[in-house]
Short mmCIF file of C-alpha atoms in Angstrom, two decimals:
data_model
loop_
_atom_site.label_atom_id
_atom_site.label_comp_id
_atom_site.label_asym_id
_atom_site.label_seq_id
_atom_site.Cartn_x
_atom_site.Cartn_y
_atom_site.Cartn_z
CA UNK A 1 4.66 -22.57 14.21
CA UNK A 2 6.76 -24.99 12.20
CA UNK A 3 10.38 -25.01 13.43
CA UNK A 4 13.07 -24.00 10.96
CA UNK A 5 14.92 -27.07 9.71
CA UNK A 6 18.73 -27.34 10.00
CA UNK A 7 19.12 -26.99 6.23
CA UNK A 8 17.24 -23.68 6.25
CA UNK A 9 19.13 -22.04 9.10
CA UNK A 10 22.28 -21.18 7.06
CA UNK A 11 20.11 -19.72 4.30
CA UNK A 12 18.12 -17.59 6.74
CA UNK A 13 21.41 -16.36 8.21
CA UNK A 14 23.33 -15.88 4.98
CA UNK A 15 20.70 -13.84 3.14
CA UNK A 16 20.43 -10.99 5.68
CA UNK A 17 24.20 -11.16 6.20
CA UNK A 18 24.77 -10.70 2.49
CA UNK A 19 22.46 -7.69 2.38
CA UNK A 20 23.98 -6.19 5.53
CA UNK A 21 27.49 -6.56 4.13
CA UNK A 22 26.84 -5.20 0.64
CA UNK A 23 24.01 -2.71 1.07
CA UNK A 24 22.45 -0.09 3.32
CA UNK A 25 19.08 -1.88 3.22
CA UNK A 26 17.88 -2.42 6.82
CA UNK A 27 17.81 -6.07 7.91
CA UNK A 28 16.27 -7.73 10.97
CA UNK A 29 18.57 -8.91 13.74
CA UNK A 30 20.46 -12.01 12.64
CA UNK A 31 23.72 -13.90 13.24
CA UNK A 32 26.34 -12.58 10.83
CA UNK A 33 27.89 -15.25 8.62
CA UNK A 34 30.46 -13.00 6.92
CA UNK A 35 32.09 -14.46 3.83
CA UNK A 36 29.98 -17.62 4.12
CA UNK A 37 27.15 -15.54 2.66
CA UNK A 38 29.10 -14.98 -0.58
CA UNK A 39 26.94 -17.49 -2.46
CA UNK A 40 24.00 -15.07 -2.03
CA UNK A 41 25.76 -11.99 -3.36
CA UNK A 42 24.26 -12.35 -6.87
CA UNK A 43 20.82 -12.34 -5.22
CA UNK A 44 21.73 -9.06 -3.54
CA UNK A 45 22.68 -7.70 -6.95
CA UNK A 46 19.39 -8.92 -8.39
CA UNK A 47 17.42 -7.04 -5.72
CA UNK A 48 19.45 -3.86 -6.20
CA UNK A 49 18.98 -4.13 -9.95
CA UNK A 50 15.27 -4.71 -9.34
CA UNK A 51 14.91 -1.43 -7.49
CA UNK A 52 16.72 0.34 -10.33
CA UNK A 53 14.54 -1.41 -12.91
CA UNK A 54 11.41 -0.15 -11.15
CA UNK A 55 12.85 3.35 -11.33
CA UNK A 56 13.39 2.91 -15.06
CA UNK A 57 9.79 1.78 -15.43
CA UNK A 58 8.60 4.90 -13.63
CA UNK A 59 10.89 7.03 -15.78
CA UNK A 60 9.37 5.47 -18.87
CA UNK A 61 5.87 6.29 -17.65
CA UNK A 62 6.97 9.90 -17.22
CA UNK A 63 8.64 9.89 -20.66
CA UNK A 64 11.95 11.04 -19.19
CA UNK A 65 14.95 11.12 -21.56
CA UNK A 66 16.96 7.86 -21.56
CA UNK A 67 20.07 9.62 -20.24
CA UNK A 68 18.19 10.98 -17.21
CA UNK A 69 16.67 7.56 -16.53
CA UNK A 70 20.10 5.90 -16.72
CA UNK A 71 21.66 8.47 -14.38
CA UNK A 72 18.83 8.07 -11.87
CA UNK A 73 19.11 4.27 -11.93
CA UNK A 74 22.86 4.32 -11.37
CA UNK A 75 22.46 6.88 -8.58
CA UNK A 76 19.86 4.72 -6.84
CA UNK A 77 22.10 1.66 -7.01
CA UNK A 78 24.98 3.63 -5.51
CA UNK A 79 22.71 4.90 -2.73
CA UNK A 80 21.52 1.39 -1.91
CA UNK A 81 25.12 0.21 -1.48
CA UNK A 82 26.38 3.40 0.13
CA UNK A 83 28.80 3.82 -2.78
CA UNK A 84 30.71 0.79 -1.46
CA UNK A 85 31.82 -0.55 -4.82
CA UNK A 86 32.44 2.85 -6.38
CA UNK A 87 34.72 3.72 -3.48
CA UNK A 88 36.54 0.43 -4.00
CA UNK A 89 37.07 1.17 -7.68
CA UNK A 90 38.56 4.59 -6.96
CA UNK A 91 40.81 3.31 -4.16
CA UNK A 92 41.97 0.38 -6.28
CA UNK A 93 42.97 2.62 -9.19
CA UNK A 94 44.84 5.00 -6.88
CA UNK A 95 46.60 2.19 -5.04
CA UNK A 96 47.56 -0.16 -7.84
CA UNK A 97 48.82 2.62 -10.09
CA UNK A 98 49.99 5.19 -7.55
CA UNK A 99 52.38 3.25 -5.32
CA UNK A 100 55.84 1.82 -5.92
CA UNK A 101 55.67 -1.11 -3.49
CA UNK A 102 52.92 -3.24 -1.89
CA UNK A 103 53.03 -1.42 1.45
CA UNK A 104 52.65 2.01 -0.15
CA UNK A 105 49.89 0.77 -2.47
CA UNK A 106 47.91 -0.59 0.47
CA UNK A 107 48.48 2.66 2.35
CA UNK A 108 47.12 4.67 -0.59
CA UNK A 109 44.10 2.38 -0.88
CA UNK A 110 43.29 2.91 2.78
CA UNK A 111 43.51 6.71 2.45
CA UNK A 112 40.06 8.31 2.28
CA UNK A 113 41.24 10.92 -0.23
CA UNK A 114 40.81 10.26 -3.94
CA UNK A 115 43.62 10.84 -6.41
CA UNK A 116 43.83 11.38 -10.15
CA UNK A 117 43.83 7.66 -11.03
CA UNK A 118 40.83 7.05 -8.82
CA UNK A 119 38.94 10.01 -10.24
CA UNK A 120 39.61 8.91 -13.81
CA UNK A 121 38.59 5.31 -13.10
CA UNK A 122 35.37 6.37 -11.38
CA UNK A 123 34.41 8.82 -14.12
CA UNK A 124 35.28 6.55 -17.05
CA UNK A 125 33.72 3.35 -15.70
CA UNK A 126 30.56 5.18 -14.59
CA UNK A 127 30.40 6.87 -18.00
CA UNK A 128 30.69 3.47 -19.69
CA UNK A 129 27.84 2.08 -17.57
CA UNK A 130 25.72 5.16 -18.19
CA UNK A 131 26.33 5.08 -21.95
CA UNK A 132 25.47 1.39 -22.23
CA UNK A 133 22.37 1.73 -20.04
CA UNK A 134 21.19 4.77 -22.00
CA UNK A 135 21.48 2.77 -25.21
CA UNK A 136 19.58 -0.14 -23.67
CA UNK A 137 16.79 2.17 -22.50
CA UNK A 138 16.48 3.56 -26.00
CA UNK A 139 16.12 0.04 -27.43
CA UNK A 140 13.65 -1.06 -24.78
CA UNK A 141 15.92 -3.79 -23.37
CA UNK A 142 17.18 -2.06 -20.25
CA UNK A 143 15.29 -3.85 -17.48
CA UNK A 144 16.49 -7.44 -18.04
CA UNK A 145 19.96 -6.18 -18.90
CA UNK A 146 20.15 -4.23 -15.66
CA UNK A 147 19.09 -7.28 -13.65
CA UNK A 148 21.65 -9.48 -15.41
CA UNK A 149 24.52 -7.01 -14.95
CA UNK A 150 23.70 -6.36 -11.31
CA UNK A 151 23.55 -10.07 -10.50
CA UNK A 152 26.53 -11.40 -12.44
CA UNK A 153 28.81 -8.55 -11.36
CA UNK A 154 28.65 -9.79 -7.75
CA UNK A 155 29.97 -13.27 -8.60
CA UNK A 156 33.60 -12.19 -9.29
CA UNK A 157 33.76 -10.70 -5.80
CA UNK A 158 33.06 -14.11 -4.28
CA UNK A 159 35.53 -15.92 -6.51
CA UNK A 160 38.37 -13.42 -6.06
CA UNK A 161 37.82 -13.48 -2.30
CA UNK A 162 38.01 -17.29 -2.33
CA UNK A 163 41.11 -17.74 -4.49
CA UNK A 164 43.26 -14.84 -3.26
CA UNK A 165 44.44 -14.28 0.32
CA UNK A 166 43.64 -11.05 2.12
CA UNK A 167 46.36 -8.49 1.41
CA UNK A 168 46.01 -6.90 4.84
CA UNK A 169 45.07 -8.29 8.25
CA UNK A 170 42.28 -5.79 8.87
CA UNK A 171 39.55 -4.27 6.75
CA UNK A 172 36.23 -5.58 5.47
CA UNK A 173 37.69 -8.40 3.39
CA UNK A 174 39.94 -9.78 6.13
CA UNK A 175 37.43 -9.46 8.96
CA UNK A 176 34.66 -11.09 6.92
CA UNK A 177 36.72 -14.24 6.49
CA UNK A 178 37.36 -16.18 3.32
CA UNK A 179 34.60 -18.10 1.55
CA UNK A 180 35.15 -21.71 0.62
CA UNK A 181 35.71 -22.45 -3.06
CA UNK A 182 32.40 -24.32 -3.07
CA UNK A 183 30.65 -21.20 -1.74
CA UNK A 184 32.19 -19.02 -4.45
CA UNK A 185 31.32 -21.56 -7.14
CA UNK A 186 27.72 -21.58 -5.91
CA UNK A 187 27.68 -17.79 -6.36
CA UNK A 188 28.92 -18.24 -9.93
CA UNK A 189 26.34 -20.93 -10.68
CA UNK A 190 23.58 -18.77 -9.21
CA UNK A 191 24.72 -15.74 -11.21
CA UNK A 192 24.85 -17.74 -14.45
CA UNK A 193 21.43 -19.26 -13.75
CA UNK A 194 19.97 -15.79 -13.32
CA UNK A 195 21.79 -14.53 -16.41
CA UNK A 196 20.54 -17.27 -18.72
CA UNK A 197 17.06 -17.23 -17.20
CA UNK A 198 16.73 -13.52 -17.96
CA UNK A 199 18.68 -13.33 -21.21
CA UNK A 200 18.77 -16.82 -22.67
CA UNK A 201 21.80 -18.20 -24.49
CA UNK A 202 22.19 -14.83 -26.21
CA UNK A 203 23.60 -13.57 -22.90
CA UNK A 204 26.58 -15.97 -23.12
CA UNK A 205 29.06 -13.24 -24.21
CA UNK A 206 28.41 -11.49 -20.89
CA UNK A 207 30.39 -14.21 -19.10
CA UNK A 208 33.39 -13.66 -21.38
CA UNK A 209 33.22 -9.89 -20.87
CA UNK A 210 33.16 -10.28 -17.10
CA UNK A 211 36.16 -12.62 -17.21
CA UNK A 212 38.11 -10.25 -19.47
CA UNK A 213 37.90 -7.40 -16.97
CA UNK A 214 38.04 -9.23 -13.62
CA UNK A 215 40.76 -11.84 -14.23
CA UNK A 216 43.40 -9.21 -15.10
CA UNK A 217 42.32 -7.23 -12.03
CA UNK A 218 42.77 -10.28 -9.79
CA UNK A 219 46.18 -11.07 -11.30
CA UNK A 220 47.27 -7.46 -10.89
CA UNK A 221 46.14 -7.42 -7.26
CA UNK A 222 48.07 -10.59 -6.51
CA UNK A 223 51.20 -9.24 -8.18
CA UNK A 224 51.08 -5.69 -6.81
CA UNK A 225 49.67 -6.04 -3.28
CA UNK A 226 49.89 -9.78 -2.61
CA UNK A 227 46.17 -10.53 -2.57
CA UNK A 228 42.75 -8.97 -2.40
CA UNK A 229 41.08 -6.29 -0.30
CA UNK A 230 37.54 -4.98 -0.04
CA UNK A 231 38.55 -2.29 -2.52
CA UNK A 232 39.65 -4.90 -5.07
CA UNK A 233 36.35 -6.70 -4.66
CA UNK A 234 34.43 -3.46 -5.17
CA UNK A 235 36.46 -2.66 -8.27
CA UNK A 236 35.71 -6.09 -9.70
CA UNK A 237 31.98 -5.46 -9.29
CA UNK A 238 32.11 -2.08 -11.01
CA UNK A 239 34.20 -3.34 -13.92
CA UNK A 240 32.04 -6.45 -14.36
CA UNK A 241 28.85 -4.39 -14.23
CA UNK A 242 30.04 -1.96 -16.90
CA UNK A 243 31.36 -4.78 -19.09
CA UNK A 244 28.11 -6.73 -18.83
CA UNK A 245 26.01 -3.71 -19.75
CA UNK A 246 28.31 -2.88 -22.65
CA UNK A 247 28.00 -6.37 -24.14
CA UNK A 248 24.23 -6.42 -23.64
CA UNK A 249 23.94 -3.03 -25.33
#
Protein backbone atom coordinates (compact mmCIF):
# COMPACT_ATOMS: atom_id res chain seq x y z
CA UNK A 1 0.00 0.00 0.00
CA UNK A 2 1.35 3.41 -0.95
CA UNK A 3 1.85 5.59 2.15
CA UNK A 4 -0.11 8.83 2.35
CA UNK A 5 2.14 11.78 1.58
CA UNK A 6 2.48 14.69 4.04
CA UNK A 7 0.60 17.00 1.67
CA UNK A 8 -2.39 14.65 1.60
CA UNK A 9 -2.72 14.14 5.35
CA UNK A 10 -4.37 17.53 6.08
CA UNK A 11 -6.82 16.98 3.23
CA UNK A 12 -7.74 13.50 4.46
CA UNK A 13 -8.28 14.95 7.93
CA UNK A 14 -10.07 18.15 6.93
CA UNK A 15 -12.66 16.56 4.65
CA UNK A 16 -14.21 14.20 7.23
CA UNK A 17 -13.87 16.92 9.87
CA UNK A 18 -15.83 19.32 7.69
CA UNK A 19 -18.59 16.77 7.16
CA UNK A 20 -18.67 15.84 10.85
CA UNK A 21 -18.94 19.49 11.87
CA UNK A 22 -21.62 20.56 9.39
CA UNK A 23 -23.68 17.43 8.77
CA UNK A 24 -25.12 14.28 10.28
CA UNK A 25 -23.51 12.13 7.57
CA UNK A 26 -21.51 9.32 9.26
CA UNK A 27 -17.74 9.61 8.82
CA UNK A 28 -14.95 7.13 9.55
CA UNK A 29 -12.75 7.71 12.58
CA UNK A 30 -10.40 10.62 11.95
CA UNK A 31 -8.45 13.35 13.77
CA UNK A 32 -10.67 16.42 14.06
CA UNK A 33 -9.17 19.56 12.55
CA UNK A 34 -11.94 21.96 13.63
CA UNK A 35 -11.91 25.34 11.92
CA UNK A 36 -8.90 24.33 9.82
CA UNK A 37 -11.37 22.37 7.71
CA UNK A 38 -13.24 25.55 6.74
CA UNK A 39 -11.71 25.54 3.25
CA UNK A 40 -13.71 22.35 2.54
CA UNK A 41 -17.08 23.69 3.65
CA UNK A 42 -18.19 24.54 0.08
CA UNK A 43 -17.49 20.90 -0.83
CA UNK A 44 -19.79 19.84 2.00
CA UNK A 45 -22.45 22.13 0.55
CA UNK A 46 -21.90 20.64 -2.89
CA UNK A 47 -22.49 17.12 -1.57
CA UNK A 48 -25.60 18.17 0.36
CA UNK A 49 -26.90 19.94 -2.72
CA UNK A 50 -26.09 16.83 -4.74
CA UNK A 51 -28.30 14.66 -2.57
CA UNK A 52 -31.11 17.20 -2.94
CA UNK A 53 -30.57 17.38 -6.71
CA UNK A 54 -30.96 13.59 -6.95
CA UNK A 55 -34.24 13.92 -5.07
CA UNK A 56 -35.38 16.53 -7.57
CA UNK A 57 -34.47 14.19 -10.41
CA UNK A 58 -36.56 11.44 -8.83
CA UNK A 59 -39.41 13.89 -8.29
CA UNK A 60 -39.26 14.81 -11.96
CA UNK A 61 -39.47 11.15 -12.96
CA UNK A 62 -42.58 10.84 -10.81
CA UNK A 63 -44.01 14.08 -12.27
CA UNK A 64 -44.48 15.58 -8.81
CA UNK A 65 -45.56 19.24 -8.66
CA UNK A 66 -42.61 21.68 -8.47
CA UNK A 67 -43.69 22.94 -5.05
CA UNK A 68 -43.66 19.43 -3.58
CA UNK A 69 -40.25 18.74 -5.12
CA UNK A 70 -38.85 21.98 -3.69
CA UNK A 71 -40.23 21.25 -0.21
CA UNK A 72 -38.80 17.73 -0.27
CA UNK A 73 -35.37 18.96 -1.37
CA UNK A 74 -35.22 21.61 1.36
CA UNK A 75 -36.39 19.07 3.95
CA UNK A 76 -33.68 16.61 2.90
CA UNK A 77 -30.99 19.28 3.17
CA UNK A 78 -32.18 20.20 6.66
CA UNK A 79 -32.17 16.54 7.68
CA UNK A 80 -28.62 16.06 6.41
CA UNK A 81 -27.41 18.97 8.55
CA UNK A 82 -29.65 18.25 11.51
CA UNK A 83 -31.26 21.66 11.03
CA UNK A 84 -27.97 23.22 12.17
CA UNK A 85 -28.15 26.32 10.00
CA UNK A 86 -31.90 26.79 10.35
CA UNK A 87 -31.50 26.75 14.12
CA UNK A 88 -28.75 29.33 13.80
CA UNK A 89 -30.94 31.61 11.70
CA UNK A 90 -33.77 31.49 14.24
CA UNK A 91 -31.47 32.05 17.23
CA UNK A 92 -29.69 34.91 15.46
CA UNK A 93 -32.93 36.73 14.70
CA UNK A 94 -34.16 36.31 18.27
CA UNK A 95 -30.86 37.41 19.78
CA UNK A 96 -29.88 40.33 17.59
CA UNK A 97 -33.37 41.85 17.63
CA UNK A 98 -34.66 40.70 21.01
CA UNK A 99 -31.99 41.85 23.46
CA UNK A 100 -30.97 45.29 24.68
CA UNK A 101 -27.29 44.57 25.39
CA UNK A 102 -24.67 42.06 24.17
CA UNK A 103 -24.94 39.83 27.23
CA UNK A 104 -28.72 39.52 26.96
CA UNK A 105 -28.53 38.95 23.19
CA UNK A 106 -26.06 36.10 23.66
CA UNK A 107 -28.25 34.67 26.41
CA UNK A 108 -31.28 34.70 24.11
CA UNK A 109 -29.29 33.08 21.31
CA UNK A 110 -28.26 30.26 23.62
CA UNK A 111 -31.85 29.63 24.74
CA UNK A 112 -33.35 26.59 23.02
CA UNK A 113 -36.77 28.24 22.78
CA UNK A 114 -37.71 30.13 19.62
CA UNK A 115 -39.28 33.57 19.75
CA UNK A 116 -41.32 35.67 17.35
CA UNK A 117 -38.30 37.12 15.52
CA UNK A 118 -36.80 33.68 15.08
CA UNK A 119 -40.07 32.21 13.85
CA UNK A 120 -40.55 35.01 11.33
CA UNK A 121 -36.97 34.74 10.06
CA UNK A 122 -37.19 30.97 9.67
CA UNK A 123 -40.54 31.09 7.90
CA UNK A 124 -39.70 34.00 5.58
CA UNK A 125 -36.22 32.84 4.57
CA UNK A 126 -37.40 29.26 4.02
CA UNK A 127 -40.35 30.58 2.01
CA UNK A 128 -37.95 32.63 -0.13
CA UNK A 129 -35.79 29.57 -0.79
CA UNK A 130 -38.83 27.43 -1.55
CA UNK A 131 -40.32 30.02 -3.92
CA UNK A 132 -37.06 30.45 -5.83
CA UNK A 133 -36.45 26.71 -6.04
CA UNK A 134 -40.01 26.07 -7.20
CA UNK A 135 -39.52 28.60 -9.98
CA UNK A 136 -36.21 27.00 -10.97
CA UNK A 137 -37.81 23.54 -11.09
CA UNK A 138 -40.53 24.88 -13.36
CA UNK A 139 -37.91 26.30 -15.75
CA UNK A 140 -35.79 23.16 -15.71
CA UNK A 141 -32.74 24.88 -14.17
CA UNK A 142 -33.04 23.70 -10.59
CA UNK A 143 -30.24 21.14 -10.32
CA UNK A 144 -27.21 23.32 -11.16
CA UNK A 145 -28.75 26.22 -9.24
CA UNK A 146 -29.18 24.06 -6.16
CA UNK A 147 -25.57 22.90 -6.34
CA UNK A 148 -24.32 26.48 -6.75
CA UNK A 149 -26.39 27.84 -3.87
CA UNK A 150 -25.48 25.00 -1.53
CA UNK A 151 -21.76 25.40 -2.24
CA UNK A 152 -21.38 29.18 -2.24
CA UNK A 153 -23.55 29.64 0.86
CA UNK A 154 -20.92 27.83 2.96
CA UNK A 155 -18.12 30.26 2.04
CA UNK A 156 -19.42 33.22 4.11
CA UNK A 157 -19.33 31.03 7.21
CA UNK A 158 -15.59 30.52 6.78
CA UNK A 159 -14.89 34.18 6.09
CA UNK A 160 -17.00 35.52 8.97
CA UNK A 161 -15.38 33.02 11.32
CA UNK A 162 -11.93 34.17 10.20
CA UNK A 163 -12.44 37.94 10.39
CA UNK A 164 -14.60 38.20 13.53
CA UNK A 165 -13.63 37.00 17.01
CA UNK A 166 -15.82 34.53 18.86
CA UNK A 167 -18.47 36.41 20.84
CA UNK A 168 -18.49 33.82 23.62
CA UNK A 169 -15.81 31.54 25.06
CA UNK A 170 -17.80 28.35 24.60
CA UNK A 171 -20.04 26.97 21.88
CA UNK A 172 -19.35 25.40 18.51
CA UNK A 173 -17.66 28.43 16.99
CA UNK A 174 -15.29 29.05 19.90
CA UNK A 175 -14.38 25.41 20.51
CA UNK A 176 -13.73 24.78 16.81
CA UNK A 177 -11.05 27.46 16.75
CA UNK A 178 -10.60 30.23 14.23
CA UNK A 179 -9.56 29.53 10.64
CA UNK A 180 -6.66 31.42 9.15
CA UNK A 181 -7.52 34.10 6.60
CA UNK A 182 -5.80 31.97 3.95
CA UNK A 183 -8.06 29.04 4.85
CA UNK A 184 -11.18 31.19 4.54
CA UNK A 185 -9.98 32.66 1.25
CA UNK A 186 -9.42 29.14 -0.07
CA UNK A 187 -13.06 28.37 0.79
CA UNK A 188 -14.13 31.45 -1.16
CA UNK A 189 -11.98 30.53 -4.15
CA UNK A 190 -13.30 26.97 -4.09
CA UNK A 191 -16.91 28.19 -3.86
CA UNK A 192 -16.43 30.61 -6.76
CA UNK A 193 -14.73 27.92 -8.84
CA UNK A 194 -17.70 25.62 -8.31
CA UNK A 195 -20.14 28.45 -9.02
CA UNK A 196 -18.58 29.45 -12.33
CA UNK A 197 -17.96 25.85 -13.35
CA UNK A 198 -21.65 25.05 -12.91
CA UNK A 199 -23.19 28.35 -14.00
CA UNK A 200 -20.61 30.13 -16.12
CA UNK A 201 -20.14 33.90 -16.02
CA UNK A 202 -23.92 34.28 -15.94
CA UNK A 203 -23.71 33.23 -12.28
CA UNK A 204 -21.64 36.34 -11.39
CA UNK A 205 -24.59 38.19 -9.77
CA UNK A 206 -24.81 35.38 -7.22
CA UNK A 207 -21.61 36.66 -5.59
CA UNK A 208 -23.08 40.15 -5.21
CA UNK A 209 -26.30 38.76 -3.74
CA UNK A 210 -24.39 36.71 -1.18
CA UNK A 211 -22.33 39.75 -0.17
CA UNK A 212 -25.43 41.94 0.15
CA UNK A 213 -26.99 39.64 2.75
CA UNK A 214 -23.94 38.37 4.66
CA UNK A 215 -21.84 41.53 5.05
CA UNK A 216 -24.62 43.42 6.89
CA UNK A 217 -25.14 40.35 9.08
CA UNK A 218 -21.44 40.26 9.98
CA UNK A 219 -21.37 43.99 10.73
CA UNK A 220 -24.50 43.69 12.86
CA UNK A 221 -23.03 40.77 14.79
CA UNK A 222 -19.85 42.70 15.50
CA UNK A 223 -21.79 45.76 16.64
CA UNK A 224 -24.46 43.98 18.71
CA UNK A 225 -22.67 40.99 20.27
CA UNK A 226 -18.99 41.77 19.69
CA UNK A 227 -18.26 39.00 17.20
CA UNK A 228 -19.58 35.79 15.73
CA UNK A 229 -21.13 32.62 17.08
CA UNK A 230 -22.19 29.33 15.53
CA UNK A 231 -25.67 30.81 15.22
CA UNK A 232 -24.36 33.77 13.22
CA UNK A 233 -22.53 31.40 10.90
CA UNK A 234 -25.67 29.33 10.41
CA UNK A 235 -27.70 32.45 9.67
CA UNK A 236 -25.16 33.54 7.08
CA UNK A 237 -25.53 30.20 5.29
CA UNK A 238 -29.32 30.38 5.21
CA UNK A 239 -29.39 33.97 3.99
CA UNK A 240 -26.73 33.32 1.35
CA UNK A 241 -28.52 30.18 0.15
CA UNK A 242 -31.85 31.98 -0.26
CA UNK A 243 -30.20 34.97 -1.94
CA UNK A 244 -28.29 32.76 -4.38
CA UNK A 245 -31.40 30.83 -5.36
CA UNK A 246 -33.37 34.04 -5.77
CA UNK A 247 -30.81 35.52 -8.16
CA UNK A 248 -30.53 32.28 -10.13
CA UNK A 249 -34.31 32.12 -10.43
